Short mmCIF file of C-alpha atoms and ligand atoms in Angstrom, two decimals:
data_model
loop_
_atom_site.label_atom_id
_atom_site.label_comp_id
_atom_site.label_asym_id
_atom_site.label_seq_id
_atom_site.Cartn_x
_atom_site.Cartn_y
_atom_site.Cartn_z
CA MET A 18 6.14 -43.78 -29.62
CA ALA A 19 9.44 -42.52 -30.07
CA GLN A 20 9.50 -39.18 -27.22
CA ALA A 21 12.01 -37.07 -28.78
CA ILE A 22 12.58 -33.24 -29.38
CA PHE A 23 14.16 -31.07 -31.79
CA HIS A 24 15.59 -28.58 -29.80
CA PHE A 25 16.50 -25.35 -31.24
CA PRO A 26 19.53 -22.85 -29.94
CA ARG A 27 19.06 -21.35 -27.08
CA GLY A 28 17.94 -17.29 -27.13
CA PHE A 29 16.74 -18.56 -30.51
CA LEU A 30 13.79 -15.56 -31.70
CA TRP A 31 10.26 -17.36 -31.88
CA GLY A 32 7.68 -15.22 -33.04
CA ALA A 33 5.34 -13.49 -35.60
CA ALA A 34 5.39 -11.23 -38.61
CA THR A 35 2.80 -8.22 -39.63
CA SER A 36 3.22 -5.04 -41.26
CA SER A 37 1.51 -1.64 -40.66
CA HIS A 38 -1.00 -1.52 -43.99
CA GLN A 39 -1.69 -4.72 -43.30
CA VAL A 40 -3.08 -4.94 -39.88
CA GLU A 41 -2.94 -0.42 -38.87
CA GLY A 42 -6.47 0.15 -41.10
CA HIS A 43 -7.26 3.89 -41.57
CA ASN A 44 -4.16 4.49 -43.27
CA PHE A 45 -5.26 6.77 -45.89
CA ASN A 46 -2.19 9.24 -46.32
CA ASN A 47 0.06 6.70 -48.65
CA ASN A 48 0.25 4.71 -52.81
CA TRP A 49 -1.67 1.50 -50.95
CA TRP A 50 -5.31 3.55 -49.43
CA ALA A 51 -5.41 5.64 -53.23
CA TRP A 52 -4.96 2.17 -55.13
CA GLU A 53 -7.75 0.15 -53.09
CA GLN A 54 -10.48 3.02 -53.76
CA GLU A 55 -9.83 2.49 -57.57
CA SER A 56 -12.31 -0.01 -58.97
CA GLY A 57 -10.96 -3.62 -60.10
CA ARG A 58 -7.82 -3.32 -58.19
CA ILE A 59 -7.92 -5.66 -55.12
CA LEU A 60 -10.65 -8.59 -55.52
CA ASN A 61 -13.96 -8.36 -54.66
CA GLY A 62 -13.27 -4.92 -54.36
CA ASP A 63 -12.19 -5.39 -50.65
CA LYS A 64 -10.35 -2.34 -49.07
CA SER A 65 -8.27 -2.46 -45.65
CA GLY A 66 -10.50 -0.68 -43.47
CA ALA A 67 -10.09 -0.99 -40.07
CA ALA A 68 -7.83 -3.66 -40.60
CA CYS A 69 -6.82 -5.53 -37.33
CA ASP A 70 -7.47 -2.29 -35.85
CA TRP A 71 -4.14 -1.46 -34.70
CA TRP A 72 -4.03 1.95 -34.99
CA GLY A 73 -7.21 2.44 -32.74
CA GLY A 74 -5.29 0.36 -29.95
CA ARG A 75 -6.09 -3.71 -30.76
CA TRP A 76 -1.68 -4.22 -30.82
CA ARG A 77 -1.75 -4.33 -27.48
CA GLU A 78 -4.53 -7.42 -26.81
CA ASP A 79 -2.04 -9.09 -30.07
CA PHE A 80 0.73 -8.76 -28.41
CA ASP A 81 -0.68 -10.35 -25.36
CA ARG A 82 -1.42 -13.46 -27.30
CA ALA A 83 1.96 -13.70 -29.11
CA ALA A 84 3.63 -13.29 -25.74
CA GLU A 85 0.46 -15.48 -24.18
CA GLY A 86 1.73 -18.29 -26.77
CA GLY A 87 5.30 -18.44 -26.05
CA GLN A 88 6.41 -15.81 -28.51
CA ASN A 89 9.50 -13.84 -27.29
CA ALA A 90 9.97 -11.75 -30.27
CA HIS A 91 7.68 -9.53 -32.90
CA ARG A 92 8.34 -8.07 -36.10
CA PHE A 93 6.32 -5.06 -37.55
CA SER A 94 6.80 -2.22 -39.71
CA ILE A 95 6.47 1.60 -39.60
CA GLU A 96 3.92 3.64 -41.25
CA TRP A 97 6.61 6.29 -43.62
CA SER A 98 3.40 8.34 -44.66
CA ARG A 99 2.01 8.64 -41.07
CA ILE A 100 4.96 9.87 -39.69
CA GLN A 101 5.90 12.76 -42.49
CA PRO A 102 2.19 13.28 -44.00
CA VAL A 103 3.60 15.60 -45.90
CA PRO A 104 7.50 16.48 -46.73
CA ASP A 105 7.75 19.45 -44.18
CA LYS A 106 6.06 17.81 -41.42
CA TRP A 107 6.81 14.81 -38.35
CA ASP A 108 3.91 14.09 -36.87
CA GLU A 109 5.22 13.26 -33.31
CA SER A 110 2.62 11.91 -31.69
CA ALA A 111 2.83 8.93 -34.56
CA LEU A 112 5.92 8.47 -34.09
CA ASP A 113 4.93 8.52 -30.18
CA ARG A 114 2.28 5.77 -30.51
CA TYR A 115 5.37 3.55 -32.46
CA ARG A 116 7.61 3.96 -29.60
CA GLU A 117 4.82 2.95 -27.58
CA MET A 118 4.37 -0.17 -29.60
CA ALA A 119 7.97 -0.89 -29.32
CA ARG A 120 8.21 -0.20 -25.52
CA GLY A 121 5.17 -2.86 -25.16
CA LEU A 122 6.98 -5.33 -26.52
CA TYR A 123 9.81 -5.08 -24.74
CA GLU A 124 7.58 -4.56 -21.18
CA ARG A 125 6.21 -8.31 -22.63
CA ASN A 126 10.13 -9.77 -23.15
CA MET A 127 9.79 -9.71 -26.75
CA THR A 128 12.59 -7.90 -29.18
CA PRO A 129 11.14 -6.18 -31.37
CA LEU A 130 12.01 -6.08 -35.02
CA VAL A 131 10.91 -3.33 -36.78
CA THR A 132 10.79 -2.77 -40.86
CA LEU A 133 10.61 0.75 -41.60
CA HIS A 134 9.28 -0.32 -45.67
CA HIS A 135 7.32 -2.53 -46.29
CA PHE A 136 5.21 -2.34 -49.45
CA THR A 137 3.99 1.58 -49.21
CA GLU A 138 4.90 4.81 -49.26
CA PRO A 139 3.01 8.30 -48.79
CA LEU A 140 1.19 9.79 -51.48
CA TRP A 141 3.86 12.98 -51.64
CA ILE A 142 6.68 10.58 -52.47
CA SER A 143 4.42 8.56 -54.95
CA GLU A 144 3.49 12.41 -56.30
CA MET A 145 7.60 12.42 -57.06
CA GLY A 146 6.77 9.12 -59.20
CA GLY A 147 8.01 6.87 -56.05
CA TRP A 148 10.97 4.53 -57.30
CA GLU A 149 11.28 4.77 -60.54
CA ASN A 150 12.49 8.99 -58.99
CA GLU A 151 16.01 8.45 -57.61
CA ALA A 152 15.76 11.66 -56.28
CA VAL A 153 13.01 10.03 -53.35
CA ILE A 154 16.33 8.30 -51.75
CA GLU A 155 16.80 11.61 -49.75
CA PRO A 156 13.51 11.82 -48.32
CA PHE A 157 13.83 8.02 -47.53
CA VAL A 158 17.30 8.50 -45.49
CA ARG A 159 15.82 11.46 -43.66
CA TYR A 160 12.32 9.41 -42.52
CA VAL A 161 14.77 6.04 -42.11
CA ARG A 162 17.41 8.68 -39.50
CA LYS A 163 13.86 10.28 -37.52
CA ALA A 164 12.86 6.86 -37.33
CA VAL A 165 15.17 5.16 -35.71
CA GLU A 166 16.50 8.67 -33.98
CA ALA A 167 13.04 7.78 -32.57
CA LEU A 168 13.09 3.90 -31.44
CA LYS A 169 16.46 3.22 -30.49
CA GLU A 170 15.84 2.90 -27.16
CA PHE A 171 13.80 0.37 -27.66
CA VAL A 172 14.98 -1.50 -31.19
CA ASN A 173 18.16 -2.41 -32.80
CA LEU A 174 17.03 -4.64 -35.12
CA TRP A 175 15.86 -3.41 -38.40
CA VAL A 176 14.46 -4.34 -41.52
CA THR A 177 15.31 -1.70 -43.88
CA ILE A 178 12.99 -2.78 -46.73
CA ASN A 179 10.97 -5.43 -47.02
CA GLU A 180 10.80 -7.47 -49.92
CA PRO A 181 12.21 -5.50 -53.10
CA ASN A 182 12.23 -7.83 -54.87
CA VAL A 183 8.52 -8.54 -54.83
CA LEU A 184 7.61 -4.36 -54.80
CA ALA A 185 9.52 -3.98 -57.85
CA VAL A 186 8.51 -7.16 -59.90
CA SER A 187 4.30 -6.67 -58.72
CA ALA A 188 4.35 -2.87 -58.97
CA TYR A 189 6.71 -2.36 -62.30
CA LEU A 190 6.93 -5.74 -64.18
CA TRP A 191 3.26 -7.28 -63.53
CA GLY A 192 1.02 -4.31 -62.42
CA THR A 193 -0.15 -5.50 -59.46
CA PHE A 194 0.59 -3.09 -56.50
CA PRO A 195 0.33 0.32 -56.90
CA PRO A 196 1.45 2.58 -59.40
CA GLY A 197 0.05 -0.88 -61.68
CA LYS A 198 2.84 -0.08 -64.24
CA LYS A 199 4.02 -3.46 -67.07
CA ASP A 200 7.93 -2.27 -67.82
CA MET A 201 10.72 -3.70 -67.41
CA GLY A 202 13.09 -0.89 -68.03
CA ALA A 203 11.10 1.04 -64.88
CA THR A 204 11.09 -2.69 -62.89
CA LEU A 205 15.00 -2.64 -63.26
CA ARG A 206 15.35 1.11 -62.82
CA VAL A 207 13.57 0.88 -59.26
CA MET A 208 15.12 -2.46 -58.34
CA VAL A 209 18.85 -0.04 -59.03
CA ASN A 210 16.92 2.77 -56.78
CA LEU A 211 15.91 0.22 -54.02
CA ALA A 212 19.57 -1.10 -53.94
CA LYS A 213 20.53 2.20 -53.34
CA ALA A 214 17.92 2.91 -51.00
CA HIS A 215 18.79 -0.05 -48.84
CA ALA A 216 22.35 0.90 -48.98
CA ALA A 217 22.02 4.57 -48.23
CA ALA A 218 19.73 3.95 -45.10
CA TYR A 219 22.13 1.62 -44.04
CA HIS A 220 25.18 3.66 -42.78
CA ALA A 221 22.35 6.39 -42.04
CA ILE A 222 20.84 3.67 -39.30
CA HIS A 223 24.51 3.40 -38.12
CA GLU A 224 25.61 6.86 -37.78
CA VAL A 225 22.62 7.22 -35.79
CA GLN A 226 22.55 3.50 -33.76
CA ARG A 227 25.96 2.32 -33.38
CA THR A 228 24.98 -1.35 -31.99
CA ALA A 229 22.26 -2.20 -34.71
CA ARG A 230 21.80 -4.44 -36.52
CA VAL A 231 20.31 -4.34 -39.92
CA GLY A 232 18.99 -6.04 -42.90
CA MET A 233 16.78 -6.33 -45.77
CA ALA A 234 13.56 -9.06 -45.82
CA HIS A 235 14.38 -11.43 -48.63
CA HIS A 236 11.86 -13.06 -50.83
CA LEU A 237 13.37 -16.20 -51.89
CA ARG A 238 11.29 -18.53 -53.99
CA PRO A 239 13.45 -20.94 -54.48
CA MET A 240 13.56 -21.73 -58.82
CA LEU A 241 14.55 -25.39 -60.14
CA PRO A 242 15.06 -26.12 -63.47
CA THR A 243 12.25 -29.29 -64.27
CA ARG A 244 15.03 -31.51 -66.07
CA ALA A 245 18.23 -30.90 -64.57
CA TRP A 246 19.28 -32.39 -67.35
CA SER A 247 18.28 -29.60 -70.19
CA PRO A 248 20.44 -26.48 -70.63
CA PHE A 249 18.12 -24.33 -71.49
CA ASP A 250 15.62 -25.23 -68.16
CA ARG A 251 18.79 -24.45 -66.50
CA LEU A 252 19.30 -21.41 -68.03
CA SER A 253 15.67 -19.59 -67.55
CA ALA A 254 15.99 -20.83 -64.10
CA GLY A 255 19.52 -19.57 -63.85
CA LEU A 256 18.49 -15.90 -65.17
CA LEU A 257 15.46 -15.89 -63.74
CA SER A 258 16.57 -17.38 -59.86
CA GLY A 259 19.66 -14.47 -60.54
CA LEU A 260 17.46 -11.66 -60.72
CA PHE A 261 15.00 -12.47 -58.35
CA ASN A 262 16.94 -13.75 -56.01
CA ASP A 263 20.46 -12.63 -56.03
CA PHE A 264 19.93 -9.11 -57.64
CA PHE A 265 19.82 -7.47 -53.23
CA ALA A 266 22.01 -9.93 -51.17
CA ARG A 267 24.47 -10.20 -53.24
CA GLY A 268 24.66 -6.82 -54.41
CA ALA A 269 24.30 -5.50 -50.85
CA GLN A 270 27.68 -7.64 -49.95
CA GLU A 271 29.50 -6.94 -53.06
CA GLY A 272 28.72 -3.49 -53.78
CA ILE A 273 27.58 -5.05 -57.15
CA LEU A 274 24.19 -4.81 -59.12
CA ARG A 275 24.26 -7.14 -61.43
CA LEU A 276 21.62 -5.82 -63.80
CA PRO A 277 21.21 -8.27 -67.49
CA GLY A 278 23.88 -7.15 -69.47
CA ARG A 279 26.11 -4.56 -67.44
CA ARG A 280 26.68 -3.91 -63.93
CA ILE A 281 26.74 -0.80 -61.13
CA ARG A 282 28.80 -0.71 -59.22
CA LEU A 283 27.90 1.10 -55.91
CA SER A 284 31.01 3.15 -53.60
CA ASN A 285 28.72 2.82 -50.38
CA GLY A 286 27.01 -0.83 -51.19
CA ALA A 287 29.57 -3.86 -50.09
CA ASN A 288 28.97 -5.31 -46.81
CA THR A 289 25.74 -3.21 -46.00
CA GLN A 290 23.69 -6.47 -44.51
CA ASP A 291 24.39 -7.14 -40.60
CA PHE A 292 22.20 -10.46 -41.21
CA ILE A 293 20.50 -12.17 -43.79
CA GLY A 294 16.21 -12.06 -43.10
CA ILE A 295 14.94 -14.54 -46.20
CA ASN A 296 11.08 -14.38 -46.17
CA TYR A 297 10.02 -18.66 -47.46
CA TYR A 298 6.97 -19.70 -48.49
CA THR A 299 7.27 -21.62 -52.00
CA GLN A 300 9.13 -22.97 -54.63
CA ASP A 301 9.06 -23.13 -58.31
CA LEU A 302 10.10 -25.55 -61.37
CA VAL A 303 11.29 -23.96 -64.49
CA THR A 304 10.87 -24.50 -67.79
CA PHE A 305 12.39 -22.98 -71.02
CA ASP A 306 9.87 -21.43 -73.42
CA LEU A 307 10.32 -19.47 -76.00
CA SER A 308 7.16 -17.38 -75.56
CA LYS A 309 8.36 -15.79 -72.53
CA PRO A 310 10.27 -13.34 -73.24
CA GLY A 311 9.42 -11.10 -70.71
CA ASP A 312 9.88 -13.64 -68.23
CA LEU A 313 13.82 -15.09 -69.01
CA PHE A 314 11.94 -17.16 -71.12
CA GLY A 315 10.96 -19.42 -68.21
CA ARG A 316 7.50 -21.09 -67.53
CA ARG A 317 7.25 -21.39 -63.53
CA TYR A 318 5.17 -24.08 -61.71
CA PHE A 319 4.23 -26.04 -59.25
CA PRO A 320 5.44 -29.53 -59.22
CA ALA A 321 2.07 -31.97 -60.13
CA GLU A 322 2.00 -33.74 -56.82
CA ALA A 323 2.62 -31.19 -54.40
CA GLN A 324 0.32 -30.31 -51.80
CA LEU A 325 -1.55 -27.00 -52.84
CA SER A 326 -2.79 -24.13 -50.38
CA GLU A 327 -6.36 -23.19 -50.00
CA THR A 328 -5.98 -20.38 -52.52
CA ASN A 329 -3.22 -22.78 -54.50
CA PHE A 330 -0.73 -19.59 -54.12
CA ILE A 331 1.17 -21.91 -51.62
CA ALA A 332 2.56 -25.81 -52.56
CA ASN A 333 4.08 -27.03 -49.77
CA LEU A 334 7.64 -27.62 -49.97
CA PRO A 335 9.49 -27.31 -47.33
CA GLN A 336 12.72 -28.88 -49.46
CA GLY A 337 12.46 -24.93 -50.42
CA MET A 338 13.79 -23.95 -46.44
CA PHE A 339 16.01 -25.40 -46.86
CA TRP A 340 17.88 -24.49 -50.39
CA SER A 341 16.95 -20.70 -48.71
CA LEU A 342 18.82 -21.35 -45.83
CA ASN A 343 21.56 -22.81 -47.94
CA TRP A 344 21.26 -20.00 -50.17
CA ALA A 345 22.02 -17.60 -47.21
CA ARG A 346 24.77 -19.39 -45.38
CA ARG A 347 26.91 -18.40 -48.37
CA PHE A 348 26.74 -14.59 -47.27
CA SER A 349 28.31 -15.90 -43.57
CA LEU A 350 26.39 -13.73 -42.13
CA PRO A 351 23.52 -14.96 -38.72
CA ILE A 352 20.40 -15.36 -40.94
CA ILE A 353 16.83 -14.56 -39.75
CA ILE A 354 13.66 -16.43 -41.16
CA THR A 355 11.76 -12.99 -41.40
CA GLU A 356 8.39 -14.45 -43.12
CA ASN A 357 7.42 -18.23 -43.54
CA GLY A 358 3.34 -19.25 -43.49
CA VAL A 359 0.40 -20.64 -45.43
CA GLU A 360 -2.95 -18.94 -46.55
CA ASP A 361 -5.42 -20.96 -45.28
CA SER A 362 -8.81 -19.56 -43.31
CA GLN A 363 -9.65 -23.81 -41.98
CA ASP A 364 -5.99 -24.57 -40.48
CA LYS A 365 -6.35 -27.56 -42.52
CA LEU A 366 -2.37 -27.64 -43.76
CA ARG A 367 -0.87 -24.59 -41.69
CA PRO A 368 -0.05 -27.44 -38.75
CA ARG A 369 1.96 -29.68 -40.71
CA TYR A 370 3.27 -26.96 -43.43
CA LEU A 371 4.73 -24.92 -40.18
CA ILE A 372 6.39 -29.03 -38.48
CA GLU A 373 7.71 -29.44 -41.99
CA HIS A 374 9.10 -26.11 -42.65
CA LEU A 375 10.72 -25.76 -38.75
CA HIS A 376 12.09 -29.43 -38.99
CA GLN A 377 14.01 -28.02 -42.64
CA VAL A 378 15.33 -24.68 -39.97
CA TRP A 379 16.30 -27.43 -37.17
CA ARG A 380 18.98 -29.46 -39.52
CA ALA A 381 19.75 -26.31 -41.30
CA VAL A 382 20.74 -25.32 -37.15
CA ASN A 383 22.58 -28.81 -37.45
CA PHE A 384 24.92 -27.87 -39.69
CA ASN A 385 25.90 -25.12 -38.12
CA TYR A 386 24.38 -23.11 -40.78
CA PRO A 387 23.66 -19.51 -38.27
CA VAL A 388 20.38 -19.72 -38.33
CA LYS A 389 18.88 -17.18 -35.17
CA GLY A 390 14.80 -16.19 -35.16
CA TYR A 391 12.07 -17.35 -36.65
CA PHE A 392 8.43 -15.07 -37.55
CA HIS A 393 5.84 -17.07 -38.63
CA TRP A 394 3.40 -14.59 -41.37
CA SER A 395 1.82 -13.82 -39.65
CA LEU A 396 -0.13 -13.19 -36.03
CA VAL A 397 -3.61 -12.71 -36.57
CA ASP A 398 -5.28 -12.48 -40.42
CA ASN A 399 -4.58 -9.29 -42.09
CA PHE A 400 -5.40 -7.32 -45.34
CA GLU A 401 -3.24 -9.28 -47.93
CA TRP A 402 -2.40 -7.14 -50.78
CA GLU A 403 -4.30 -7.24 -54.22
CA ARG A 404 -5.64 -10.21 -53.16
CA GLY A 405 -7.81 -8.38 -50.55
CA TRP A 406 -9.59 -10.18 -47.09
CA THR A 407 -9.19 -13.52 -49.60
CA GLN A 408 -6.61 -15.18 -48.74
CA ARG A 409 -6.11 -15.72 -44.43
CA PHE A 410 -2.54 -15.61 -42.92
CA GLY A 411 -3.32 -15.91 -39.11
CA LEU A 412 -2.38 -17.83 -36.71
CA TRP A 413 -5.29 -16.08 -34.78
CA GLU A 414 -8.76 -15.83 -37.60
CA LEU A 415 -9.82 -12.58 -37.59
CA ASP A 416 -13.85 -11.54 -38.39
CA VAL A 417 -13.05 -8.67 -40.48
CA GLN A 418 -16.54 -6.76 -39.98
CA THR A 419 -16.36 -7.51 -35.71
CA LEU A 420 -12.10 -7.58 -35.29
CA ALA A 421 -13.38 -10.82 -33.12
CA ARG A 422 -10.50 -12.80 -33.05
CA ARG A 423 -10.37 -16.15 -32.66
CA LYS A 424 -7.94 -19.11 -31.95
CA ARG A 425 -7.04 -21.49 -34.94
CA SER A 426 -5.20 -24.98 -33.40
CA SER A 427 -2.25 -23.62 -34.87
CA VAL A 428 -2.05 -20.87 -32.47
CA ASP A 429 -1.86 -24.18 -29.69
CA LEU A 430 0.92 -25.77 -31.59
CA TYR A 431 3.14 -22.69 -32.23
CA ALA A 432 3.33 -22.00 -28.45
CA GLU A 433 4.13 -25.70 -27.53
CA ILE A 434 6.82 -25.01 -30.57
CA CYS A 435 7.62 -21.89 -28.74
CA LYS A 436 7.78 -22.38 -25.16
CA GLN A 437 9.55 -25.65 -25.51
CA ASN A 438 12.48 -24.39 -28.01
CA GLY A 439 11.72 -27.05 -30.79
CA ILE A 440 9.23 -29.42 -31.78
CA SER A 441 8.30 -32.35 -30.19
CA SER A 442 7.08 -35.92 -30.98
CA GLU A 443 4.00 -35.20 -29.12
CA THR A 444 3.23 -32.41 -30.23
CA THR A 445 4.14 -33.91 -33.60
CA ALA A 446 1.66 -36.43 -32.70
CA ARG A 447 -1.55 -34.03 -31.75
CA PHE A 448 -1.09 -31.88 -34.20
CA ALA A 449 0.29 -33.20 -37.41
CA PRO A 450 -0.18 -36.95 -36.63
CA GLN A 451 0.72 -37.71 -41.14
CA LEU A 452 4.18 -36.52 -39.72
CA PHE A 453 4.44 -38.46 -37.12
CA GLU A 454 6.65 -41.22 -38.38
CA LYS A 455 8.77 -39.60 -40.95
CA LEU A 456 9.75 -37.47 -38.11
CA PHE A 457 10.18 -39.46 -35.99
CA PRO A 458 11.11 -43.20 -36.97
CA ASN A 459 10.93 -45.80 -34.36
O1 IFM B 511 1.51 -11.13 -46.35
C1 IFM B 511 2.61 -10.80 -47.32
C2 IFM B 511 3.71 -9.63 -46.77
O2 IFM B 511 3.68 -8.28 -46.97
C3 IFM B 511 5.09 -9.28 -47.59
N1 IFM B 511 5.49 -11.48 -47.49
C4 IFM B 511 4.07 -12.03 -48.39
C5 IFM B 511 2.99 -12.35 -47.62
C6 IFM B 511 2.20 -13.25 -47.75
O3 IFM B 511 1.93 -12.58 -48.96
#
């Protein structure tokens, strides 16, 4: 049997990613809690409830699990609605708790990466009109300053906004996130405001903390023309990808926002990323379809032969990870994989998915792509937005009733990878034997 290891660079960050609303519980002062109370919004009428009870302190045991599993980093988010429950009040005790969490990572020799906005906002921001209203940028930046000031002793890696493209599209085009609009004009306005908010937050963070490294977590969904020879398939794939994948990252590089048919120049927008964060899960094929003007004439689907996840949400297409890293390389900045994972309650696909995706990361590293870290989504099963508890992304299983954690076999797999700083032939043989010949041919 081949004995070999795909090594990662020294100092590579190995971690998992989580977000406040999905793990904390009892987050009742934000727009998502309110949304969950409306009937028909969440699959099965599920509610985040106590979630993983991190606000009750169970982050400690989950951080212990991560540290024991060889993880040397963790990405978590902080909740604006807890820190600033009303416009003229800061809750210092909430900031203290987040400081304790950041210190908790530090004490476990884990590097914290903190996300400042991960899909949720205080109710009073929604009452102002949310991201449709440019006036919310100013309070957002005030909150960012306050949070960075409070956490900077332990944190210098920041994500300003998680997946601004998913947020804009889900909340304003598909209507699956609050406020549930289906309006292309509103979607584009929100995208512009989020891009402006990122730029302003970037500068604010650097004013408060000179050594900060700041980025966004870009949800990348490669969209490839079904028929590469077809100019129409190429056109709709290019339009979709340009708006969904490129808008924020290019905007933060060039200071120019490219909307269909017009451009907006941001005076403070250029070079406002210190690293490129990538959330990669799956990719699409795109066929030109005249009946889909709202989708820029593109019909998206998974290749017929692709292996699908438990709820058909994700196709296991690891080549898309390489595509994403290649996409990120053009910015000449360090790259961090801020999310990657699969929903799989039985842990049938995850071991294979994990190894195959990390193998693509390793390939990129060998082409000298500047990949600095990988954060698996997620550490423990958590509340999956409009899909409620129906999708299980955790390395650890959560019993939503009792809050008990149970180990999936991917826990041991990921621990071996983190501890070896690489993927060994032995690990592959044990956890995903079907991949062995492909990855380690004799
Ligand atoms: O759970 C989400 C996360 O909040 C953002 N990125 C995708 C994950 C899986 O759907």
